PDB file of C-alpha atoms in Angstrom:
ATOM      1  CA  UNK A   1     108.077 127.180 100.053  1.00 55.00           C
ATOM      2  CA  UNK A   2     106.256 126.358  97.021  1.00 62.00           C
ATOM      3  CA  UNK A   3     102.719 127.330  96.447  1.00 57.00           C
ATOM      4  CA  UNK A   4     100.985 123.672  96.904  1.00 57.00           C
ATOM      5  CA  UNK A   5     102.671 123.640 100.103  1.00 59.00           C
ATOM      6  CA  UNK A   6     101.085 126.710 101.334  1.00 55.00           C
ATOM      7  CA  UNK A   7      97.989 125.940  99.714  1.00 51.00           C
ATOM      8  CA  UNK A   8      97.938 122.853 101.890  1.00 59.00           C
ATOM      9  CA  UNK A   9      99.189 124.283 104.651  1.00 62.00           C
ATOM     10  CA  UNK A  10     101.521 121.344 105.775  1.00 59.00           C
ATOM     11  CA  UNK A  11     104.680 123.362 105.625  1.00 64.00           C
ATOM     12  CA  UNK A  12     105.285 122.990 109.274  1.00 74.00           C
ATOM     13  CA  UNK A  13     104.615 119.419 109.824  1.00 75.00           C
ATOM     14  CA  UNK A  14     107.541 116.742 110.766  1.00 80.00           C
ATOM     15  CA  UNK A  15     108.503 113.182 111.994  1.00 83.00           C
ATOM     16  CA  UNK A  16     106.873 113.637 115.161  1.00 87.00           C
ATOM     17  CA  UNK A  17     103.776 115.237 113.812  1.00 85.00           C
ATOM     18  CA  UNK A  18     103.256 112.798 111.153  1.00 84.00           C
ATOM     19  CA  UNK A  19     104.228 110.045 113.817  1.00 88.00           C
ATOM     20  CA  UNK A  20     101.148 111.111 115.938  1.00 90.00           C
ATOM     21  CA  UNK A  21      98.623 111.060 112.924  1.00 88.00           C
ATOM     22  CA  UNK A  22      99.586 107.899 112.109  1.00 86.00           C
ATOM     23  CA  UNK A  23      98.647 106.750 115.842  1.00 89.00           C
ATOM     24  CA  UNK A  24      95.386 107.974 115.568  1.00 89.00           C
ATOM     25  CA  UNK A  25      94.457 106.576 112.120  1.00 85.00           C
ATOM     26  CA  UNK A  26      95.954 103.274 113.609  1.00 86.00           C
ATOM     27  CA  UNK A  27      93.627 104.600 116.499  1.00 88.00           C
ATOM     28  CA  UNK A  28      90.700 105.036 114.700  1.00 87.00           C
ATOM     29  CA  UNK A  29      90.455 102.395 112.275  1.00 82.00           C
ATOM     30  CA  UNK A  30      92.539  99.348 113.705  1.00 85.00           C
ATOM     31  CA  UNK A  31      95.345  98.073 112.391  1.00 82.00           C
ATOM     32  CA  UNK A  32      93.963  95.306 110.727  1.00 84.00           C
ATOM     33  CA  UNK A  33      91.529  97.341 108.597  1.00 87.00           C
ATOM     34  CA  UNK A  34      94.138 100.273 107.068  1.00 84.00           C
ATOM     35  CA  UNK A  35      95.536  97.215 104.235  1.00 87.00           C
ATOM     36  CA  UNK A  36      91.818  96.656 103.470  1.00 89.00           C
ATOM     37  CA  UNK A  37      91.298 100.545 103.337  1.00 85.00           C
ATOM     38  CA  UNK A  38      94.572 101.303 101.146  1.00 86.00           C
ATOM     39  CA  UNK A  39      93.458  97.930  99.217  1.00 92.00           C
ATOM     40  CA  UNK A  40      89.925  99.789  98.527  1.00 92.00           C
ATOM     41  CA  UNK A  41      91.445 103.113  97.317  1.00 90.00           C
ATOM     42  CA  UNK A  42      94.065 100.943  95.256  1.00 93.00           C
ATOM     43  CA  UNK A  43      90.941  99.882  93.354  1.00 94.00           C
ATOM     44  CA  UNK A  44      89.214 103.312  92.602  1.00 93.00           C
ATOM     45  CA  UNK A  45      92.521 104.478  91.419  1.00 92.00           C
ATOM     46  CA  UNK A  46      93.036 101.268  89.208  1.00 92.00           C
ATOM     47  CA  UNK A  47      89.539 101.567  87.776  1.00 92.00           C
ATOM     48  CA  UNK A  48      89.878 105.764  87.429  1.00 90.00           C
ATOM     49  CA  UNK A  49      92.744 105.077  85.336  1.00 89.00           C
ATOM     50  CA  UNK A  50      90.815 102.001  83.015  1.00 87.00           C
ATOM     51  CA  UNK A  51      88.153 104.092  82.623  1.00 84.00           C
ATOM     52  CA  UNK A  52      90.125 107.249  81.427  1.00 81.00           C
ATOM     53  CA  UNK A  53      91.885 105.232  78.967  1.00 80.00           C
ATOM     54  CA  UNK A  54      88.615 103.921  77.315  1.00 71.00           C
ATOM     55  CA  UNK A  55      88.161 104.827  73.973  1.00 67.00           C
ATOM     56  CA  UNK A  56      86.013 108.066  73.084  1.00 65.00           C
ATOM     57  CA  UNK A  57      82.986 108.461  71.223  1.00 61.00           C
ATOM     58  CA  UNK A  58      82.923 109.914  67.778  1.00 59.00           C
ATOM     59  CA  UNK A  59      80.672 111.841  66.405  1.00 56.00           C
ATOM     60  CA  UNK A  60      78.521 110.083  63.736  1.00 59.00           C
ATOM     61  CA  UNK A  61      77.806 112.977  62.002  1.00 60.00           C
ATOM     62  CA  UNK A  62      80.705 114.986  61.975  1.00 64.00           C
ATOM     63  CA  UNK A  63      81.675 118.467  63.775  1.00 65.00           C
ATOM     64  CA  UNK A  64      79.252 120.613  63.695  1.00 66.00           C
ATOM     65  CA  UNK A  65      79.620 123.879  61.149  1.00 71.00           C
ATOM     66  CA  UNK A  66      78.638 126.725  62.908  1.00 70.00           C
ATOM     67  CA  UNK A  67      78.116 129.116  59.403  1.00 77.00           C
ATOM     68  CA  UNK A  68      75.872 125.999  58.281  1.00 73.00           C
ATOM     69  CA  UNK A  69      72.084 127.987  58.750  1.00 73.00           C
ATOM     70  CA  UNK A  70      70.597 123.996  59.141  1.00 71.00           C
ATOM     71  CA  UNK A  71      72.619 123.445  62.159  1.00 63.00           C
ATOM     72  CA  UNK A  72      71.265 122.853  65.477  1.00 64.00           C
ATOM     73  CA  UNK A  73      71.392 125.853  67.696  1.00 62.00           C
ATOM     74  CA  UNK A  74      72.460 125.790  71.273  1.00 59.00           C
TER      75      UNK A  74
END
C-alpha cells in the first residue's frame, strides 16, 4: 500500500462499496443534476488551467540587489 492510499484511507474500499456511494450521490442529488454538477467542475478545472498558463508579470525594475544600501527593506 502506497502512502496516498493510506493517507486517504480508501485502501479497503471495492465494487460493492463504491456501488453504494454511487446510489446515494444518485440519491442525493438526482440523476439529472450529476452531468450539470461534473459539467460545473469541468469548468473550474478548464479555467484553473487558463489561468495558470497566463503569462507572468515582470518586474519593471529589475531584481532587487540585496547588498544595494538604497534598496527597499522588508
Amino acid at each position: 500500500m502506497n502512502f496516498a492510499t493510506l493517507l486517504l484511507g480508501i485502501g479497503g474500499l471495492g465494487g460493492t462499496e463504491l456501488l453504494l456511494i454511487g446510489l446515494a450521490i444518485i440519491l442525493l442529488f438526482g440523476a439529472k443534476r450529476i452531468p450539470e454538477l461534473f459539467r460545473g467542475m469541468g469548468q473550474g478545472i478548464r479555467e484553473f488551467k487558463d489561468a495558470s498558463k497566463e503569462e507572468k508579470p515582470e518586474f519593471r525594475d529589475g531584481p532587487i540587489n540585496p547588498n544595494d544600501p538604497t534598496a527597499p527593506r522588508r
